[in-house]
Amino acid sequence: MHRCIARFAEHRWHCSVRCMSSAVGKRRALRSAFPVLDLPLHPIQKHVYEANLRNSNACLKKYAEFSEKVRKGGGENATARHTQRNKKLLVRDRLRLLLDDEDFLELSQFAGLGLPYGDIPSAGCLTGIGRINGLWCMFIANDATVKGGTAYPITVKKQLRAQDIAIQNRLPCVYLVDSGGAFLPLQSEIFPDKNQGGRTFYNEAIMSAMKIPQVSIVCGSCTAGGAYIPTMAEETVMVHRIGTIFLGGPPLVKAATGEEVTPEDLGGARLHAEVSGCVDHFAWEEKEAFEYTRNIISTLNFQLPEEEEETTTTTKKKKAEEEPLYSSEELLGLAPQSYNYSLDVKMVVSRLTDGSRFQEFKARYGTTLVTGFAKICGHLVGIIANNGDLSYEAALKGSHFVQLCDQRDIPLLFLQNTAPTPALTLSTTQAETNTNRLKAQGSMMSAVACASVPKITVVIGGCHGADSYAMCGRAFDPNFLFLWPNARVSLTAPGHAGSLLPPDGEQEEELKKKQEEKLNGRLKEESSAFFSSGRMWDDGVILPQDTRKVLRDALDIIKQQHYQLSTEKLQSALLRI
Ligand code: COA
């Protein structure tokens, strides 16, 4: 039901955007001169800034360690086996050949690290959004150096999230298949449930029906469940000698019939291109397969706008992009190490927006939430940023602003830094305040859930309790949700475990203290950005200083759907779903 409403909402957004986009390229954005946020760092803020900076540097170190782990994939032996014995390209080299450049938006790069069943680098599968012939495409690429590219539960989760993003943003999908199918020891966590293995194939069918193109490249093993990805894609390329598609491999055939057969004869590229017809293009080598794929993408019938340029007297320069007045490096000192170290969130805003400009909405009301309009690399957005408790007034203001942006079809950017613990009810007056706050927060949650515009959430500090739902947490289906490395994700922040323990007058002080300590330790470990990202509660950890670029890419990606030409039948296709 929820999905239907969400689809309807997305559909409404697509339709309204499509109507507006007929004259794409000829139109220009309305001129704006939003006020400049003149917010340099004051000496009085210096000690907080420096403490945050120290914490950010420690987080960056962790980020570098995790990145290195991911870069090594399945390790030296597996890499040698993959490249020397199996004569295949490594997954990042494949992406280099497929994409226009290396400037792609990688998603959930730390997924799979620190799980109960071990470290699974990149969850055995790279996902991200990169450009092919200028068109943003979602890629889902197995890394066969990680246990033969087999699917762990986290791999399935990562693939499904990539497909969800592709559905929400109408992105063509390119699958680079090189997988031994299910990781058998964990089969019960991969196979039977709704959001498990089979959902990948369901999504492929649904996306095709929605006219979201599905293209696949078989550049390795494609065994069992994996075999359906290329066969269900609209167009498939397969590489000679490297690619195989079969439900059961030669050992199974031998066990069942006693017959000895080579992988190539059982399900190689020649067989599938010439006999079964499962694939559409035969490539002699990987490089050729990626060239075919790039050509396939150029037939998808999108018409991208020319880069908007304006002629000045001497040079041609890109229009409408003003850099912020302050260095993005300063965001490292603004990233709060804990709630008490939060500085005015408008300082963060001023380091992200074009020209540090911001047209604030309801500046004097509900000031613990900052709302207003800004441009990020030329894209108009509505910004909603925590600047303290999500009080009654702040939540009312939030609802109003979300509805305003929804009405004007302006994407929403949430900068989330919620309070560490819910407000306590210690008196009747407090009870009334909290009840009112509850009602207002409920309204804000409804407004956020029902808004049909794209939403992007960046957790710049805390992500705790119900406030995080109103600030478009994961459960509220933002198009993208990123974390800064200093982010903390838990019901209650570390250090506040006392608020989670039941009141017990009888309990010995000593025992209670021990329980609290234990719980706080656990909260600390489980609330780190890397713990969250390892489990895919987000779309990845991004560095504060890269945030503007990531937002630019995300907003470009969201906008691309306006340029798909083959959409006359789209409306009826969407209504059927
Ligand atoms: N489940 C669990 N582990 C698997 C696996 C599976 N389906 N397929 C491969 N692995 C493991 C291997 O045990 C090996 O582990 P190790 O590095 O700890 O020794 C690692 O993945 C690499 O496999 P290996 O066979 O050494 O590499 P390869 O490059 O020669 O072949 C495959 C890779 C995927 C082609 C091959 O392993 C294979 O055919 N696997 C079985 C596929 C299958 O029948 N899947 C059915 C799933 S329903």
Coordinates of C-alpha atoms and ligand atoms in Angstrom, one line a residue:
M1 CA 0.0 0.0 0.0
H2 CA 2.7 2.4 1.1
R3 CA 4.7 1.5 -2.0
C4 CA 1.6 2.3 -4.2
I5 CA 1.3 5.7 -2.6
A6 CA 5.0 6.3 -3.0
R7 CA 4.8 5.3 -6.6
F8 CA 1.8 7.5 -7.1
A9 CA 3.6 10.4 -5.5
E10 CA 6.7 9.8 -7.7
H11 CA 4.5 9.5 -10.7
R12 CA 2.9 12.8 -9.9
W13 CA 6.3 14.4 -9.6
H14 CA 7.5 12.8 -12.9
C15 CA 4.4 14.0 -14.7
S16 CA 4.6 17.5 -13.5
V17 CA 8.3 17.6 -14.3
R18 CA 7.7 16.2 -17.7
C19 CA 5.2 18.8 -18.6
M20 CA 7.7 21.5 -17.6
S21 CA 10.5 19.9 -19.4
S22 CA 9.2 20.1 -23.0
A23 CA 11.2 23.2 -23.6
V24 CA 14.4 22.0 -21.9
G25 CA 17.5 23.8 -23.0
K26 CA 15.6 26.9 -24.1
R27 CA 14.4 27.8 -20.6
R28 CA 16.4 29.5 -18.0
A29 CA 16.1 29.6 -14.2
L30 CA 14.6 32.7 -12.7
R31 CA 17.2 35.1 -11.5
S32 CA 17.7 35.1 -7.8
A33 CA 19.8 37.2 -5.4
F34 CA 19.3 35.4 -2.1
P35 CA 21.0 37.1 0.9
V36 CA 24.6 36.1 1.6
L37 CA 25.1 34.3 4.9
D38 CA 28.0 36.2 6.3
L39 CA 29.2 33.7 8.9
P40 CA 32.9 33.5 9.4
L41 CA 34.3 31.6 12.3
H42 CA 34.3 33.8 15.5
P43 CA 37.1 33.5 18.0
I44 CA 34.6 32.5 20.7
Q45 CA 33.7 29.4 18.6
K46 CA 37.3 28.4 18.1
H47 CA 37.7 25.8 20.9
V48 CA 34.5 23.9 19.7
Y49 CA 35.7 24.2 16.1
E50 CA 39.1 22.7 17.0
A51 CA 37.7 19.9 19.1
N52 CA 35.4 19.0 16.1
L53 CA 38.4 19.2 13.8
R54 CA 40.4 16.7 15.9
N55 CA 37.5 14.3 15.9
S56 CA 37.0 14.7 12.2
N57 CA 40.7 14.0 11.6
A58 CA 40.4 10.8 13.6
C59 CA 37.3 9.8 11.6
L60 CA 39.1 10.5 8.3
K61 CA 41.9 8.1 9.4
K62 CA 39.2 5.4 9.9
Y63 CA 37.7 6.3 6.6
A64 CA 41.1 5.9 4.9
E65 CA 41.6 2.5 6.6
F66 CA 38.3 1.2 5.5
S67 CA 38.8 2.5 2.0
E68 CA 42.1 0.6 1.8
K69 CA 40.4 -2.6 2.9
V70 CA 37.7 -2.1 0.2
R71 CA 40.3 -1.4 -2.5
K72 CA 42.0 -4.7 -1.8
G73 CA 38.8 -6.6 -2.6
G74 CA 39.2 -10.4 -1.9
G75 CA 43.0 -10.0 -1.3
E76 CA 46.2 -10.8 -3.2
N77 CA 45.6 -14.5 -3.9
A78 CA 42.1 -14.0 -5.2
T79 CA 43.2 -11.1 -7.3
A80 CA 46.0 -13.2 -8.9
R81 CA 43.5 -16.0 -9.5
H82 CA 41.1 -13.6 -11.1
T83 CA 43.5 -11.8 -13.4
Q84 CA 46.1 -14.5 -14.2
R85 CA 44.4 -17.8 -14.1
N86 CA 40.9 -16.7 -15.1
K87 CA 42.2 -13.9 -17.3
K88 CA 39.6 -11.4 -16.3
L89 CA 39.8 -7.7 -15.6
L90 CA 39.3 -6.4 -12.1
V91 CA 36.0 -4.7 -11.4
R92 CA 37.4 -1.2 -11.2
D93 CA 39.2 -1.6 -14.5
R94 CA 36.0 -2.7 -16.0
L95 CA 34.3 0.4 -14.8
R96 CA 37.1 2.5 -16.3
L97 CA 36.3 1.0 -19.7
L98 CA 32.6 1.3 -19.3
L99 CA 32.2 4.8 -17.9
D100 CA 33.1 8.2 -19.4
D101 CA 35.4 9.0 -16.6
E102 CA 36.3 7.9 -13.0
D103 CA 34.1 10.6 -11.6
F104 CA 31.3 8.4 -10.5
L105 CA 29.1 8.4 -7.4
E106 CA 30.0 5.2 -5.6
L107 CA 27.2 4.0 -3.3
S108 CA 27.6 2.2 0.1
Q109 CA 31.3 1.6 -0.4
F110 CA 31.7 0.3 3.1
A111 CA 28.8 -2.1 3.0
G112 CA 29.8 -5.6 4.2
L113 CA 32.5 -4.5 6.6
G114 CA 32.3 -5.6 10.2
L115 CA 29.4 -8.0 9.9
P116 CA 28.8 -11.0 12.1
Y117 CA 29.8 -13.3 9.3
G118 CA 33.0 -11.4 8.6
D119 CA 34.3 -8.6 6.4
I120 CA 32.9 -8.7 2.9
P121 CA 34.7 -5.9 1.0
S122 CA 32.2 -3.8 -1.1
A123 CA 29.7 -6.5 -0.1
G124 CA 31.2 -8.4 -3.0
C125 CA 29.5 -6.0 -5.5
L126 CA 30.3 -2.4 -6.5
T127 CA 27.3 -0.2 -7.1
G128 CA 27.2 3.4 -8.1
I129 CA 26.0 5.9 -10.6
G130 CA 28.3 6.9 -13.4
R131 CA 28.0 8.5 -16.9
I132 CA 28.0 6.6 -20.1
N133 CA 28.0 8.8 -23.2
G134 CA 27.0 11.6 -20.8
L135 CA 24.0 9.7 -19.4
W136 CA 23.9 8.8 -15.7
C137 CA 23.4 5.1 -15.3
M138 CA 23.3 2.8 -12.2
F139 CA 25.9 0.1 -12.4
I140 CA 25.8 -3.1 -10.3
A141 CA 29.1 -4.9 -10.7
N142 CA 30.1 -8.2 -9.0
D143 CA 33.6 -8.4 -7.6
A144 CA 34.6 -12.0 -8.2
T145 CA 37.7 -11.7 -6.1
V146 CA 35.4 -11.8 -3.1
K147 CA 34.4 -15.5 -2.8
G148 CA 33.8 -15.9 -6.5
G149 CA 31.4 -12.9 -6.6
T150 CA 28.8 -15.0 -4.7
A151 CA 25.8 -13.2 -3.1
Y152 CA 25.8 -12.8 0.7
P153 CA 22.8 -11.4 2.4
I154 CA 24.5 -7.9 2.4
T155 CA 25.2 -8.3 -1.4
V156 CA 21.5 -8.9 -2.0
K157 CA 20.6 -5.9 0.1
K158 CA 23.1 -3.7 -1.8
Q159 CA 21.8 -4.8 -5.2
L160 CA 18.2 -4.2 -4.1
R161 CA 19.0 -0.7 -2.8
A162 CA 20.8 0.1 -6.1
Q163 CA 17.7 -1.0 -8.0
D164 CA 15.5 1.1 -5.6
I165 CA 17.5 4.2 -6.4
A166 CA 17.3 3.4 -10.1
I167 CA 13.5 3.1 -9.8
Q168 CA 13.1 6.3 -7.8
N169 CA 15.3 8.3 -10.1
R170 CA 14.5 6.5 -13.3
L171 CA 18.1 5.5 -14.0
P172 CA 19.1 3.0 -16.7
C173 CA 20.8 0.0 -15.0
V174 CA 23.9 -1.8 -16.3
Y175 CA 24.7 -5.1 -14.6
L176 CA 28.3 -6.5 -14.9
V177 CA 27.7 -10.1 -13.9
D178 CA 30.5 -12.3 -12.6
S179 CA 29.0 -14.3 -9.8
G180 CA 28.9 -17.9 -8.5
G181 CA 25.2 -17.3 -7.4
A182 CA 24.2 -17.6 -3.8
F183 CA 26.8 -17.9 -1.0
L184 CA 25.5 -21.3 0.0
P185 CA 26.4 -21.4 3.7
L186 CA 24.0 -18.4 4.2
Q187 CA 21.3 -19.6 1.7
S188 CA 18.4 -19.3 4.2
E189 CA 19.1 -15.6 4.6
I190 CA 19.3 -15.0 0.8
F191 CA 16.7 -17.1 -0.8
P192 CA 13.1 -17.2 0.5
D193 CA 11.9 -13.8 1.8
K194 CA 10.4 -10.9 -0.1
N195 CA 13.4 -8.6 -0.1
Q196 CA 15.9 -11.3 -0.9
G197 CA 17.3 -12.8 -4.1
G198 CA 14.2 -13.1 -6.2
R199 CA 13.4 -9.5 -5.7
T200 CA 16.3 -8.6 -8.0
F201 CA 14.6 -10.3 -10.9
Y202 CA 11.2 -8.9 -9.9
N203 CA 12.7 -5.4 -10.0
E204 CA 14.2 -6.0 -13.4
A205 CA 10.8 -6.8 -14.8
I206 CA 9.1 -3.9 -13.1
M207 CA 11.8 -1.5 -14.3
S208 CA 11.4 -2.7 -17.9
A209 CA 7.7 -2.1 -17.6
M210 CA 8.4 1.4 -16.3
K211 CA 10.7 2.0 -19.3
I212 CA 13.8 2.1 -17.2
P213 CA 16.3 0.4 -19.4
Q214 CA 18.0 -2.9 -18.2
V215 CA 21.3 -3.8 -19.9
S216 CA 23.7 -6.6 -18.8
I217 CA 27.2 -7.7 -19.6
V218 CA 28.2 -11.3 -18.8
C219 CA 31.9 -11.1 -18.0
G220 CA 32.3 -14.1 -15.8
S221 CA 30.3 -16.9 -14.2
C222 CA 26.6 -16.5 -14.2
T223 CA 25.4 -19.5 -12.2
A224 CA 22.0 -20.5 -10.8
G225 CA 20.0 -17.4 -9.7
G226 CA 22.7 -15.2 -11.4
A227 CA 21.6 -16.6 -14.8
Y228 CA 18.3 -14.7 -14.7
I229 CA 20.0 -11.2 -14.6
P230 CA 21.2 -11.4 -18.2
T231 CA 18.2 -13.4 -19.5
M232 CA 15.8 -10.9 -18.1
A233 CA 17.7 -7.8 -19.2
E234 CA 16.5 -6.1 -22.4
E235 CA 19.9 -6.3 -24.1
T236 CA 22.9 -8.5 -23.1
V237 CA 26.5 -8.6 -24.2
M238 CA 28.6 -11.7 -23.4
V239 CA 32.3 -12.2 -23.5
H240 CA 33.9 -15.2 -25.2
R241 CA 35.7 -17.7 -22.9
I242 CA 35.1 -15.6 -19.8
G243 CA 31.3 -15.5 -19.6
T244 CA 29.2 -18.6 -18.8
I245 CA 25.5 -18.8 -18.1
F246 CA 24.0 -22.0 -16.7
L247 CA 21.7 -23.1 -13.8
G248 CA 24.2 -25.9 -12.8
G249 CA 27.8 -26.1 -13.8
P250 CA 29.8 -29.0 -15.3
P251 CA 30.3 -30.7 -11.9
L252 CA 26.5 -31.0 -11.5
V253 CA 26.1 -32.4 -15.0
K254 CA 28.7 -35.0 -14.3
A255 CA 27.0 -35.9 -11.0
A256 CA 23.6 -36.1 -12.6
T257 CA 24.4 -37.8 -16.0
G258 CA 28.0 -38.8 -15.8
E259 CA 28.7 -36.7 -18.9
E260 CA 31.9 -34.6 -19.0
V261 CA 31.3 -31.2 -20.5
T262 CA 33.3 -28.0 -20.7
P263 CA 31.8 -24.7 -19.3
E264 CA 32.1 -23.2 -22.8
D265 CA 30.1 -26.0 -24.4
L266 CA 27.5 -26.0 -21.5
G267 CA 26.8 -22.3 -21.4
G268 CA 29.5 -20.2 -23.1
A269 CA 29.1 -17.0 -25.2
R270 CA 29.0 -18.8 -28.5
L271 CA 26.3 -21.2 -27.4
H272 CA 24.1 -18.4 -26.0
A273 CA 24.7 -16.0 -28.9
E274 CA 24.2 -18.7 -31.7
V275 CA 22.0 -21.4 -30.2
S276 CA 19.9 -20.4 -27.2
G277 CA 19.6 -16.7 -28.1
C278 CA 19.9 -15.7 -24.5
V279 CA 22.4 -13.0 -25.3
D280 CA 22.3 -10.4 -28.1
H281 CA 25.9 -9.5 -28.6
F282 CA 29.0 -11.7 -28.8
A283 CA 32.2 -10.0 -27.8
W284 CA 35.6 -11.6 -28.3
E285 CA 37.1 -9.8 -25.3
E286 CA 36.0 -7.6 -22.4
K287 CA 37.1 -4.3 -24.0
E288 CA 34.8 -5.0 -27.0
A289 CA 31.9 -5.9 -24.6
F290 CA 32.2 -2.5 -23.0
E291 CA 32.3 -0.7 -26.3
Y292 CA 29.1 -2.6 -27.3
T293 CA 27.5 -1.5 -24.1
R294 CA 28.4 2.1 -24.6
N295 CA 26.7 1.9 -28.0
I296 CA 23.6 0.3 -26.5
I297 CA 23.3 3.2 -24.0
S298 CA 23.4 5.6 -26.9
T299 CA 20.2 4.0 -28.3
L300 CA 18.2 4.6 -25.2
N301 CA 16.6 7.7 -26.6
F302 CA 17.4 10.4 -24.0
Q303 CA 18.1 13.9 -25.2
L304 CA 20.5 15.6 -22.8
P305 CA 20.6 19.4 -22.6
E306 CA 23.6 21.2 -24.0
E307 CA 25.7 22.6 -21.2
E308 CA 24.2 26.0 -20.5
E309 CA 26.7 28.6 -21.4
E310 CA 26.7 32.3 -21.5
T311 CA 29.0 34.4 -23.6
T312 CA 30.9 37.1 -21.9
T313 CA 33.0 39.6 -23.7
T314 CA 36.1 37.5 -23.5
T315 CA 35.3 34.0 -22.5
K316 CA 32.5 31.4 -22.4
K317 CA 31.9 30.3 -18.8
K318 CA 29.5 28.0 -17.1
K319 CA 26.4 29.7 -16.0
A320 CA 24.8 30.1 -12.6
E321 CA 27.5 28.5 -10.4
E322 CA 29.0 30.6 -7.7
E323 CA 31.3 28.9 -5.2
P324 CA 30.6 29.3 -1.5
L325 CA 32.5 32.2 0.1
Y326 CA 34.1 29.9 2.6
S327 CA 36.4 26.9 2.1
S328 CA 34.7 23.5 2.2
E329 CA 37.5 22.3 4.5
E330 CA 36.0 24.3 7.3
L331 CA 33.1 21.8 7.3
L332 CA 35.5 19.5 9.2
G333 CA 35.5 21.8 12.1
L334 CA 31.7 22.3 11.9
A335 CA 31.0 18.5 11.9
P336 CA 29.9 18.1 15.6
Q337 CA 31.8 15.4 17.5
S338 CA 28.7 15.3 19.8
Y339 CA 25.4 17.2 20.1
N340 CA 27.0 19.7 22.6
Y341 CA 29.6 20.6 20.0
S342 CA 27.1 21.8 17.3
L343 CA 27.7 25.3 16.0
D344 CA 25.0 27.4 14.2
V345 CA 23.9 25.1 11.4
K346 CA 23.7 28.1 9.0
M347 CA 27.5 28.0 9.1
V348 CA 27.2 24.6 7.5
V349 CA 24.6 25.9 5.0
S350 CA 26.9 28.8 4.1
R351 CA 29.7 26.4 3.2
L352 CA 27.5 24.3 0.8
T353 CA 25.4 26.8 -1.2
D354 CA 26.1 28.8 -4.2
G355 CA 27.7 32.1 -3.2
S356 CA 26.8 31.2 0.5
R357 CA 23.4 32.5 -0.3
F358 CA 20.3 31.5 1.6
Q359 CA 16.7 32.8 1.5
E360 CA 15.5 31.9 5.0
F361 CA 11.9 31.0 5.6
K362 CA 10.3 31.9 9.0
A363 CA 13.7 33.1 10.4
R364 CA 12.2 34.2 13.7
Y365 CA 9.9 31.3 14.4
G366 CA 10.9 27.8 15.7
T367 CA 14.5 28.7 15.4
T368 CA 15.8 25.3 16.4
L369 CA 15.0 24.3 12.8
V370 CA 16.4 26.3 10.0
T371 CA 14.4 26.3 6.7
G372 CA 14.9 28.2 3.5
F373 CA 15.9 28.2 -0.2
A374 CA 19.3 28.0 -1.8
K375 CA 21.0 26.9 -4.9
I376 CA 23.6 24.1 -5.0
C377 CA 25.6 24.2 -8.3
G378 CA 22.6 25.9 -9.9
H379 CA 19.9 23.6 -8.6
L380 CA 17.2 25.2 -6.5
V381 CA 16.6 23.3 -3.3
G382 CA 14.6 23.7 0.0
I383 CA 16.9 23.2 2.9
I384 CA 15.7 21.9 6.3
A385 CA 18.4 21.8 9.0
N386 CA 18.4 20.9 12.7
N387 CA 19.7 23.7 14.9
G388 CA 18.6 22.3 18.2
D389 CA 15.6 20.4 19.6
L390 CA 12.8 19.6 17.2
S391 CA 10.3 21.6 19.3
Y392 CA 6.6 22.1 18.7
E393 CA 7.2 25.4 16.8
A394 CA 10.2 23.9 14.9
A395 CA 8.1 20.9 13.8
L396 CA 5.2 23.1 12.7
K397 CA 7.5 25.2 10.7
G398 CA 9.1 22.1 9.2
S399 CA 5.7 20.8 8.0
H400 CA 4.8 24.2 6.5
F401 CA 8.1 24.4 4.6
V402 CA 7.9 20.8 3.3
Q403 CA 4.4 21.4 2.0
L404 CA 5.6 24.7 0.4
C405 CA 8.4 22.9 -1.5
D406 CA 6.1 20.1 -2.5
Q407 CA 3.7 22.6 -3.9
R408 CA 6.5 24.3 -5.9
D409 CA 8.2 21.0 -7.0
I410 CA 11.4 21.9 -5.3
P411 CA 13.7 19.1 -4.1
L412 CA 14.3 18.9 -0.3
L413 CA 17.7 18.7 1.4
F414 CA 17.6 17.6 5.0
L415 CA 20.8 18.4 7.1
Q416 CA 20.2 16.1 10.1
N417 CA 21.6 16.6 13.5
T418 CA 19.0 15.5 16.0
A419 CA 18.9 15.7 19.8
P420 CA 20.7 12.9 21.7
T421 CA 17.6 11.8 23.7
P422 CA 13.9 12.4 23.8
A423 CA 12.6 15.1 26.2
L424 CA 11.7 13.8 29.6
T425 CA 8.2 14.2 31.2
L426 CA 8.7 15.3 34.8
S427 CA 5.7 17.5 35.4
T428 CA 2.2 18.2 34.1
T429 CA 3.3 21.3 32.2
Q430 CA 6.1 19.3 30.6
A431 CA 3.6 16.6 29.7
E432 CA 1.5 19.1 27.9
T433 CA 4.5 20.5 26.0
N434 CA 5.6 17.1 25.0
T435 CA 2.2 16.1 23.8
N436 CA 2.0 19.2 21.6
R437 CA 5.5 18.5 20.3
L438 CA 4.4 14.9 19.5
K439 CA 1.4 16.1 17.5
A440 CA 3.5 18.6 15.6
Q441 CA 6.3 16.1 14.9
G442 CA 3.6 13.6 13.7
S443 CA 2.4 16.3 11.2
M444 CA 5.9 16.9 10.0
M445 CA 6.4 13.2 9.5
S446 CA 3.2 13.1 7.4
A447 CA 4.3 16.1 5.4
V448 CA 7.7 14.5 4.7
A449 CA 6.3 11.0 3.9
C450 CA 3.7 12.4 1.5
A451 CA 5.8 15.1 -0.2
S452 CA 6.2 13.9 -3.8
V453 CA 9.4 15.9 -4.5
P454 CA 12.9 14.2 -4.4
K455 CA 14.5 14.2 -1.0
I456 CA 18.2 14.0 0.0
T457 CA 19.3 13.5 3.6
V458 CA 22.8 14.2 4.9
V459 CA 23.4 13.2 8.5
I460 CA 25.9 15.8 9.6
G461 CA 25.8 14.9 13.3
G462 CA 23.3 12.8 15.3
C463 CA 20.6 10.6 13.9
H464 CA 18.6 9.7 17.0
G465 CA 15.0 8.8 18.0
A466 CA 11.8 9.9 16.3
D467 CA 13.2 13.4 15.4
S468 CA 15.3 11.5 12.8
Y469 CA 12.1 10.2 11.1
A470 CA 10.7 13.7 10.7
M471 CA 14.1 14.7 9.3
C472 CA 13.7 12.1 6.5
G473 CA 15.6 9.2 7.9
R474 CA 16.0 5.9 6.1
A475 CA 12.4 4.7 6.7
F476 CA 11.1 7.9 5.0
D477 CA 12.5 6.8 1.7
P478 CA 14.8 9.7 0.7
N479 CA 16.2 9.4 -2.8
F480 CA 19.7 9.4 -1.2
L481 CA 20.9 9.3 2.4
F482 CA 24.5 10.0 3.2
L483 CA 26.4 10.2 6.5
W484 CA 29.4 12.3 7.4
P485 CA 32.1 10.2 9.1
N486 CA 31.4 11.8 12.5
A487 CA 27.7 10.8 12.3
R488 CA 26.1 8.8 15.1
V489 CA 23.1 6.6 14.4
S490 CA 21.2 5.1 17.4
L491 CA 17.9 5.4 19.2
T492 CA 19.7 7.4 21.9
A493 CA 23.2 8.9 21.7
P494 CA 26.1 7.2 23.5
G495 CA 26.4 8.6 27.0
H496 CA 22.6 8.7 27.4
A497 CA 21.8 5.1 28.1
G498 CA 20.2 6.0 31.4
S499 CA 17.1 7.3 29.5
L500 CA 16.7 3.8 27.9
L501 CA 16.8 1.8 31.2
P502 CA 13.5 1.3 33.0
P503 CA 13.1 3.3 36.2
D504 CA 13.6 0.9 39.1
G505 CA 13.7 2.4 42.6
E506 CA 14.7 -1.0 44.1
Q507 CA 17.7 -1.5 41.9
E508 CA 21.0 -1.1 43.5
E509 CA 22.9 2.0 42.5
E510 CA 26.0 -0.1 41.7
L511 CA 24.1 -2.5 39.5
K512 CA 22.4 0.3 37.6
K513 CA 25.6 2.0 37.0
K514 CA 27.2 -1.1 35.6
Q515 CA 24.2 -1.7 33.2
E516 CA 24.4 1.9 32.1
E517 CA 28.1 1.7 31.4
K518 CA 27.6 -1.5 29.4
L519 CA 24.8 0.0 27.4
N520 CA 26.7 3.2 26.7
G521 CA 29.7 1.2 25.5
R522 CA 27.4 -0.7 23.1
L523 CA 25.8 2.5 21.9
K524 CA 29.2 4.0 21.2
E525 CA 30.3 1.0 19.1
E526 CA 27.0 0.5 17.3
S527 CA 26.3 4.2 16.6
S528 CA 29.4 4.9 14.5
A529 CA 28.9 5.9 10.9
F530 CA 31.0 2.9 9.7
F531 CA 28.8 0.5 11.7
S532 CA 25.7 1.9 10.1
S533 CA 27.2 1.9 6.6
G534 CA 28.5 -1.7 7.0
R535 CA 24.9 -2.7 7.4
M536 CA 23.6 -0.4 4.7
W537 CA 21.4 1.8 6.8
D538 CA 22.5 4.6 4.4
D539 CA 23.9 5.1 0.9
G540 CA 27.4 5.7 2.1
V541 CA 29.8 7.8 4.1
I542 CA 30.8 11.0 2.4
L543 CA 33.5 13.4 3.5
P544 CA 32.2 16.8 4.6
Q545 CA 34.5 18.6 2.2
D546 CA 33.0 16.5 -0.7
T547 CA 29.4 17.1 0.2
R548 CA 28.7 19.9 -2.3
K549 CA 30.0 17.8 -5.2
V550 CA 28.0 14.8 -4.0
L551 CA 24.9 16.9 -3.8
R552 CA 25.5 18.4 -7.2
D553 CA 25.8 14.8 -8.7
A554 CA 22.7 13.6 -6.8
L555 CA 20.7 16.6 -8.0
D556 CA 21.9 16.2 -11.6
I557 CA 21.0 12.5 -11.4
I558 CA 17.5 13.2 -10.1
K559 CA 16.9 15.8 -12.8
Q560 CA 18.0 13.5 -15.7
Q561 CA 14.6 11.8 -15.9
H562 CA 13.3 14.9 -17.6
Y563 CA 15.3 14.1 -20.7
Q564 CA 14.0 10.7 -21.5
L565 CA 12.2 10.9 -24.8
S566 CA 10.5 7.5 -25.0
T567 CA 7.9 8.3 -22.4
E568 CA 4.6 8.7 -24.3
K569 CA 3.5 5.3 -23.1
L570 CA 5.1 5.8 -19.7
Q571 CA 2.0 7.3 -18.1
S572 CA -0.2 4.3 -18.8
A573 CA 2.7 1.9 -17.9
L574 CA 3.0 3.6 -14.5
L575 CA -0.7 3.5 -13.9
R576 CA -0.8 -0.2 -14.5
I577 CA 1.8 -0.9 -11.7
Ligands
COA1 N1 29.0 -20.6 -2.1 C1 30.0 -20.5 -1.2 N2 31.3 -20.3 -1.6 C2 31.5 -20.3 -2.9 C3 30.5 -20.5 -3.9 C4 29.2 -20.7 -3.4 N3 28.2 -20.8 -4.3 N4 31.1 -20.5 -5.1 C5 32.4 -20.3 -4.9 N5 32.7 -20.2 -3.6 C6 34.0 -19.9 -2.9 C7 35.0 -21.0 -3.1 O1 34.8 -22.0 -2.1 C8 36.3 -20.3 -3.0 O2 36.5 -20.0 -1.6 P1 38.0 -19.9 -1.0 O3 38.7 -18.7 -1.7 O4 37.9 -19.7 0.4 O5 38.7 -21.1 -1.4 C9 36.0 -18.9 -3.6 O6 34.6 -18.8 -3.6 C10 36.4 -18.8 -5.1 O7 36.0 -20.0 -5.8 P2 36.9 -20.8 -6.8 O8 36.2 -21.9 -7.3 O9 38.2 -21.1 -6.1 O10 37.2 -19.7 -7.9 P3 37.0 -19.8 -9.4 O11 37.3 -18.4 -10.0 O12 37.8 -20.9 -10.0 O13 35.5 -20.1 -9.7 C11 33.1 -20.0 -9.6 C12 34.5 -19.3 -9.3 C13 32.0 -19.1 -9.0 C14 32.9 -20.0 -11.1 C15 33.1 -21.4 -9.0 O14 33.6 -21.3 -7.7 C16 31.8 -22.0 -9.0 O15 31.3 -22.5 -10.0 N6 31.1 -22.1 -7.8 C17 29.8 -22.8 -7.7 C18 28.7 -22.0 -8.3 C19 27.4 -22.6 -8.0 O16 27.2 -23.8 -8.2 N7 26.5 -21.9 -7.4 C20 25.2 -22.3 -7.0 C21 24.6 -21.3 -6.1 S1 22.9 -21.6 -5.9

